[in-house]
Amino acid sequence: MLWRKLLVPLTSLLLLLTASAGAGAAAASTVSPAGASAEAAAADYGAPGPYATAVEVGAVTTLYYPRDIATSDRRHPVIVWGNGTFAFPVVYRDLLLHWASQGFIVAAANTPQSNLGISMRAGIDLLTRRNADPGSPFHDRVDLEHIGASGHSQGGAAAIVVGADPRIDTILPIQPGPLADIDDVHVPALLLAGQKDSIVFPFLVKAFYNDADHIPAIYGELRGADHLTVVGDPGPFAAPTTAWFKAHLMGDQTARAQFFGAGCGICTDSDTWSDVRRNGLANR
């Protein structure tokens, strides 16, 4: 299988991934810059959001979430995350904290072999229990009606697998490996590739897009990005991924305009994107 051929180069990349994330990063938290407003964060999806963040490392799931969630005046949507082969959530810490700063609860599977999506689904189960527990800071603060799935590489394939779960509202696979069947997905999909990715080549991601003619699907190829661009500082991945989840899980119409309608923002942004494609169901 093609994925088995990819295991060797991905294994050699693990040390680079871990070094990029930094030791002990999973215990860290961030605060939005002084003076940052919710309005400014909403307008610039690549900028830190208005929420200070916290991290909770569990046996199966690591949670990245708004620090003051217990006193929040709203329920927060959920993103479940799958790691690349032999990687852990700390590798993607900056991206996951970025989403948390924008108001999402991120349930990241701790497994380095995420393709089956079992641990990602366990993250939903965990937050369902926490939301129902009066003694939990998450009590009645989790928006279980709005859940997205994402992941990188093998975890991107896992996001497609988990997309068949009826609790999922949208998927955002980042450079997904090939072991998944998008025919089982019945929610909108944003499929991201890297123009210079030599591990999960863009044509592999396009194959998912071409097969996704039964759902609203968008293919986006980030100019100059390779397989490690999303690691550490997520760079060009931060803004579009945040906008996609804000559009589908928070009802943000400004974010939705980045992808849909005649004024599709990413469709004309050739500085960021080397290729953008929308199928008939998304081209509305």
CSV table of C-alpha atoms in Angstrom, one decimal:
chain,number,residue,atom,x,y,z
A,1,MET,CA,0.0,0.0,0.0
A,2,LEU,CA,1.1,3.5,-0.7
A,3,TRP,CA,0.7,4.6,2.9
A,4,ARG,CA,3.1,1.9,4.1
A,5,LYS,CA,5.7,3.4,1.7
A,6,LEU,CA,5.2,6.7,3.4
A,7,LEU,CA,5.8,5.4,6.9
A,8,VAL,CA,9.6,5.4,6.5
A,9,PRO,CA,10.0,9.0,5.4
A,10,LEU,CA,7.5,10.1,8.0
A,11,THR,CA,9.4,8.3,10.7
A,12,SER,CA,12.5,10.2,9.8
A,13,LEU,CA,10.6,13.4,10.0
A,14,LEU,CA,9.4,12.9,13.5
A,15,LEU,CA,12.5,14.3,15.2
A,16,LEU,CA,12.2,17.4,13.1
A,17,LEU,CA,8.5,17.8,14.0
A,18,THR,CA,9.1,17.4,17.7
A,19,ALA,CA,12.0,19.8,17.6
A,20,SER,CA,9.9,22.4,15.9
A,21,ALA,CA,7.2,22.2,18.6
A,22,GLY,CA,9.6,22.5,21.5
A,23,ALA,CA,9.9,20.5,24.7
A,24,GLY,CA,7.1,20.8,27.2
A,25,ALA,CA,4.9,22.7,24.9
A,26,ALA,CA,1.7,20.8,25.8
A,27,ALA,CA,1.6,22.3,29.2
A,28,ALA,CA,1.7,25.9,28.0
A,29,SER,CA,-1.1,28.4,27.5
A,30,THR,CA,-1.3,31.7,25.6
A,31,VAL,CA,-2.9,35.1,26.0
A,32,SER,CA,-4.1,37.3,23.2
A,33,PRO,CA,-2.0,40.5,22.7
A,34,ALA,CA,-3.0,43.4,24.9
A,35,GLY,CA,-5.7,45.4,23.3
A,36,ALA,CA,-6.8,42.7,20.9
A,37,SER,CA,-10.6,42.9,20.4
A,38,ALA,CA,-13.0,40.2,19.5
A,39,GLU,CA,-13.9,42.2,16.4
A,40,ALA,CA,-10.4,42.5,15.2
A,41,ALA,CA,-9.8,38.8,15.7
A,42,ALA,CA,-12.9,38.0,13.8
A,43,ALA,CA,-11.8,40.1,10.9
A,44,ASP,CA,-8.2,38.6,10.7
A,45,TYR,CA,-8.6,34.9,11.0
A,46,GLY,CA,-4.8,34.4,11.1
A,47,ALA,CA,-4.4,36.7,14.1
A,48,PRO,CA,-4.7,35.4,17.7
A,49,GLY,CA,-8.3,35.4,18.9
A,50,PRO,CA,-9.7,37.1,21.9
A,51,TYR,CA,-9.6,34.1,24.3
A,52,ALA,CA,-6.7,33.3,26.6
A,53,THR,CA,-6.1,29.5,26.3
A,54,ALA,CA,-5.4,26.5,28.4
A,55,VAL,CA,-4.3,22.9,27.8
A,56,GLU,CA,-5.3,19.7,29.6
A,57,VAL,CA,-3.3,16.6,28.8
A,58,GLY,CA,-5.2,13.3,29.4
A,59,ALA,CA,-4.5,9.7,28.7
A,60,VAL,CA,-6.3,9.6,25.4
A,61,THR,CA,-7.1,13.2,24.6
A,62,THR,CA,-5.4,16.5,24.9
A,63,LEU,CA,-7.8,19.5,25.2
A,64,TYR,CA,-7.0,23.0,24.0
A,65,TYR,CA,-9.7,25.4,25.0
A,66,PRO,CA,-10.6,29.0,26.2
A,67,ARG,CA,-9.1,29.3,29.6
A,68,ASP,CA,-12.1,31.0,31.2
A,69,ILE,CA,-14.6,28.5,29.8
A,70,ALA,CA,-16.3,27.9,33.1
A,71,THR,CA,-17.5,31.5,33.2
A,72,SER,CA,-18.0,31.9,29.5
A,73,ASP,CA,-21.4,33.4,28.4
A,74,ARG,CA,-21.6,31.0,25.4
A,75,ARG,CA,-21.2,27.4,24.3
A,76,HIS,CA,-18.0,26.7,22.3
A,77,PRO,CA,-17.9,24.5,19.2
A,78,VAL,CA,-15.6,21.5,19.0
A,79,ILE,CA,-12.8,20.5,16.6
A,80,VAL,CA,-11.5,16.9,16.9
A,81,TRP,CA,-7.9,16.5,15.7
A,82,GLY,CA,-5.8,13.6,14.4
A,83,ASN,CA,-2.0,13.6,14.3
A,84,GLY,CA,0.3,12.6,11.5
A,85,THR,CA,2.2,9.2,11.7
A,86,PHE,CA,4.3,8.9,14.8
A,87,ALA,CA,3.4,12.5,15.9
A,88,PHE,CA,1.5,13.8,18.9
A,89,PRO,CA,-0.6,16.9,19.6
A,90,VAL,CA,2.4,18.9,20.8
A,91,VAL,CA,3.7,18.9,17.3
A,92,TYR,CA,0.7,20.9,16.2
A,93,ARG,CA,0.5,23.0,19.4
A,94,ASP,CA,0.5,26.4,17.7
A,95,LEU,CA,-2.3,25.7,15.4
A,96,LEU,CA,-4.5,24.0,18.0
A,97,LEU,CA,-3.9,26.9,20.5
A,98,HIS,CA,-4.8,29.3,17.7
A,99,TRP,CA,-8.2,27.6,17.2
A,100,ALA,CA,-8.7,27.7,21.0
A,101,SER,CA,-8.0,31.4,21.0
A,102,GLN,CA,-10.7,31.8,18.4
A,103,GLY,CA,-13.3,30.2,20.7
A,104,PHE,CA,-13.1,26.5,19.8
A,105,ILE,CA,-12.5,23.5,22.1
A,106,VAL,CA,-10.0,21.3,20.4
A,107,ALA,CA,-10.0,17.6,21.4
A,108,ALA,CA,-6.7,16.2,20.0
A,109,ALA,CA,-6.2,12.5,19.9
A,110,ASN,CA,-2.9,11.5,21.6
A,111,THR,CA,-2.3,8.5,19.4
A,112,PRO,CA,0.5,8.6,16.8
A,113,GLN,CA,-1.5,6.1,14.7
A,114,SER,CA,-4.8,8.0,14.1
A,115,ASN,CA,-6.1,6.6,10.8
A,116,LEU,CA,-9.1,4.6,12.2
A,117,GLY,CA,-10.3,7.8,14.0
A,118,ILE,CA,-11.2,5.8,17.2
A,119,SER,CA,-9.4,8.3,19.6
A,120,MET,CA,-10.8,11.2,17.7
A,121,ARG,CA,-14.3,9.9,18.4
A,122,ALA,CA,-13.3,9.4,22.0
A,123,GLY,CA,-12.6,13.1,22.2
A,124,ILE,CA,-16.3,13.8,21.4
A,125,ASP,CA,-17.4,11.2,24.0
A,126,LEU,CA,-15.1,12.9,26.6
A,127,LEU,CA,-16.5,16.3,26.0
A,128,THR,CA,-20.1,15.0,26.0
A,129,ARG,CA,-19.4,13.6,29.5
A,130,ARG,CA,-17.7,16.8,30.7
A,131,ASN,CA,-20.6,18.9,29.3
A,132,ALA,CA,-23.1,16.9,31.4
A,133,ASP,CA,-21.0,17.0,34.6
A,134,PRO,CA,-22.1,19.8,37.0
A,135,GLY,CA,-18.6,19.6,38.6
A,136,SER,CA,-16.7,20.2,35.4
A,137,PRO,CA,-15.6,23.6,34.1
A,138,PHE,CA,-16.9,22.4,30.7
A,139,HIS,CA,-20.5,22.0,32.2
A,140,ASP,CA,-23.0,23.3,29.7
A,141,ARG,CA,-20.2,25.2,27.9
A,142,VAL,CA,-19.6,22.7,25.0
A,143,ASP,CA,-21.6,23.2,21.8
A,144,LEU,CA,-22.1,19.5,20.8
A,145,GLU,CA,-24.3,20.5,18.0
A,146,HIS,CA,-21.4,22.0,16.0
A,147,ILE,CA,-18.4,19.7,15.7
A,148,GLY,CA,-15.7,19.7,13.0
A,149,ALA,CA,-12.9,17.2,12.2
A,150,SER,CA,-9.4,17.9,11.1
A,151,GLY,CA,-6.0,16.4,11.1
A,152,HIS,CA,-2.6,16.3,9.3
A,153,SER,CA,-1.2,13.6,7.0
A,154,GLN,CA,-2.4,10.2,8.5
A,155,GLY,CA,-4.6,12.4,10.8
A,156,GLY,CA,-6.0,14.1,7.7
A,157,ALA,CA,-7.2,10.7,6.5
A,158,ALA,CA,-8.6,10.1,9.9
A,159,ALA,CA,-10.6,13.3,9.6
A,160,ILE,CA,-12.2,11.9,6.5
A,161,VAL,CA,-12.9,8.6,8.3
A,162,VAL,CA,-14.5,10.4,11.3
A,163,GLY,CA,-16.5,12.6,8.8
A,164,ALA,CA,-18.8,9.6,8.5
A,165,ASP,CA,-19.8,10.0,12.1
A,166,PRO,CA,-23.3,11.7,12.3
A,167,ARG,CA,-22.1,14.1,15.0
A,168,ILE,CA,-19.6,15.7,12.6
A,169,ASP,CA,-20.7,18.9,10.7
A,170,THR,CA,-17.7,19.5,8.5
A,171,ILE,CA,-14.2,18.1,7.8
A,172,LEU,CA,-10.9,19.9,7.0
A,173,PRO,CA,-8.2,17.3,6.2
A,174,ILE,CA,-4.8,18.8,5.9
A,175,GLN,CA,-2.5,16.9,3.4
A,176,PRO,CA,-4.5,13.7,4.1
A,177,GLY,CA,-3.0,10.3,3.5
A,178,PRO,CA,-4.8,8.0,1.1
A,179,LEU,CA,-6.3,5.4,3.5
A,180,ALA,CA,-9.9,6.8,3.7
A,181,ASP,CA,-13.1,6.8,1.7
A,182,ILE,CA,-14.7,10.2,1.2
A,183,ASP,CA,-17.8,8.5,-0.2
A,184,ASP,CA,-18.8,7.9,3.4
A,185,VAL,CA,-18.7,11.6,4.3
A,186,HIS,CA,-21.9,13.6,4.0
A,187,VAL,CA,-20.8,17.0,5.2
A,188,PRO,CA,-18.9,19.9,3.6
A,189,ALA,CA,-15.2,19.4,3.1
A,190,LEU,CA,-12.2,21.7,2.7
A,191,LEU,CA,-9.2,19.6,1.4
A,192,LEU,CA,-5.8,21.3,1.8
A,193,ALA,CA,-2.7,20.4,0.0
A,194,GLY,CA,0.8,21.8,-0.1
A,195,GLN,CA,2.2,22.9,-3.5
A,196,LYS,CA,5.6,21.5,-2.7
A,197,ASP,CA,4.6,18.5,-0.6
A,198,SER,CA,6.7,15.5,-1.6
A,199,ILE,CA,5.2,13.1,1.0
A,200,VAL,CA,1.5,13.5,0.4
A,201,PHE,CA,1.6,14.8,-3.2
A,202,PRO,CA,-1.1,17.3,-4.3
A,203,PHE,CA,-2.5,14.8,-6.7
A,204,LEU,CA,-3.4,12.5,-3.8
A,205,VAL,CA,-5.5,15.3,-2.2
A,206,LYS,CA,-7.1,16.1,-5.6
A,207,ALA,CA,-8.2,12.5,-5.8
A,208,PHE,CA,-10.3,12.9,-2.7
A,209,TYR,CA,-11.7,16.2,-4.1
A,210,ASN,CA,-12.6,14.6,-7.4
A,211,ASP,CA,-14.4,11.8,-5.6
A,212,ALA,CA,-16.3,14.2,-3.4
A,213,ASP,CA,-19.0,15.1,-6.0
A,214,HIS,CA,-21.8,14.2,-3.5
A,215,ILE,CA,-20.9,16.9,-1.0
A,216,PRO,CA,-19.8,20.6,-1.1
A,217,ALA,CA,-16.1,20.2,-1.5
A,218,ILE,CA,-13.2,22.7,-2.0
A,219,TYR,CA,-9.6,21.9,-2.9
A,220,GLY,CA,-7.0,24.4,-1.8
A,221,GLU,CA,-3.3,24.1,-2.6
A,222,LEU,CA,-1.2,26.5,-0.5
A,223,ARG,CA,1.6,28.1,-2.6
A,224,GLY,CA,5.1,27.0,-1.6
A,225,ALA,CA,3.9,24.8,1.3
A,226,ASP,CA,5.6,21.5,2.0
A,227,HIS,CA,4.6,18.7,4.3
A,228,LEU,CA,6.1,20.5,7.4
A,229,THR,CA,4.7,23.9,6.9
A,230,VAL,CA,1.8,23.3,9.2
A,231,VAL,CA,4.1,22.3,12.0
A,232,GLY,CA,5.2,24.8,14.6
A,233,ASP,CA,4.1,28.2,13.4
A,234,PRO,CA,1.2,27.1,11.1
A,235,GLY,CA,1.8,30.1,8.8
A,236,PRO,CA,-0.6,30.1,5.8
A,237,PHE,CA,-2.7,27.3,7.3
A,238,ALA,CA,-3.9,29.4,10.3
A,239,ALA,CA,-6.3,31.8,8.6
A,240,PRO,CA,-8.1,29.6,6.1
A,241,THR,CA,-8.6,26.7,8.6
A,242,THR,CA,-10.0,29.2,11.2
A,243,ALA,CA,-12.3,30.8,8.7
A,244,TRP,CA,-13.6,27.5,7.5
A,245,PHE,CA,-14.5,26.4,11.0
A,246,LYS,CA,-15.9,29.8,11.9
A,247,ALA,CA,-18.2,29.6,8.9
A,248,HIS,CA,-19.4,26.1,9.5
A,249,LEU,CA,-19.4,25.9,13.3
A,250,MET,CA,-20.1,29.5,14.3
A,251,GLY,CA,-22.2,30.8,11.4
A,252,ASP,CA,-19.7,33.5,10.6
A,253,GLN,CA,-20.9,34.9,7.2
A,254,THR,CA,-17.7,37.0,6.7
A,255,ALA,CA,-15.7,33.8,7.0
A,256,ARG,CA,-18.1,31.9,4.7
A,257,ALA,CA,-17.5,34.5,2.0
A,258,GLN,CA,-13.9,33.3,1.9
A,259,PHE,CA,-15.0,30.1,0.3
A,260,PHE,CA,-18.5,30.4,-1.1
A,261,GLY,CA,-20.4,32.7,-3.5
A,262,ALA,CA,-19.4,34.8,-6.4
A,263,GLY,CA,-16.9,36.8,-4.2
A,264,CYS,CA,-15.0,33.7,-3.0
A,265,GLY,CA,-12.0,35.2,-1.3
A,266,ILE,CA,-9.6,32.3,-1.7
A,267,CYS,CA,-10.5,32.0,-5.4
A,268,THR,CA,-8.7,35.3,-6.2
A,269,ASP,CA,-5.9,35.2,-3.7
A,270,SER,CA,-3.1,33.9,-5.9
A,271,ASP,CA,-0.4,35.0,-3.5
A,272,THR,CA,-1.6,32.4,-1.0
A,273,TRP,CA,-3.0,29.7,-3.2
A,274,SER,CA,-1.5,28.0,-6.2
A,275,ASP,CA,-4.7,26.1,-7.0
A,276,VAL,CA,-8.3,26.4,-5.8
A,277,ARG,CA,-11.2,24.3,-7.0
A,278,ARG,CA,-14.8,24.2,-6.0
A,279,ASN,CA,-17.2,21.5,-7.1
A,280,GLY,CA,-20.8,22.2,-8.2
A,281,LEU,CA,-22.3,21.9,-4.7
A,282,ALA,CA,-19.7,24.4,-3.3
A,283,ASN,CA,-19.8,26.8,-6.2
A,284,ARG,CA,-22.8,28.7,-5.0
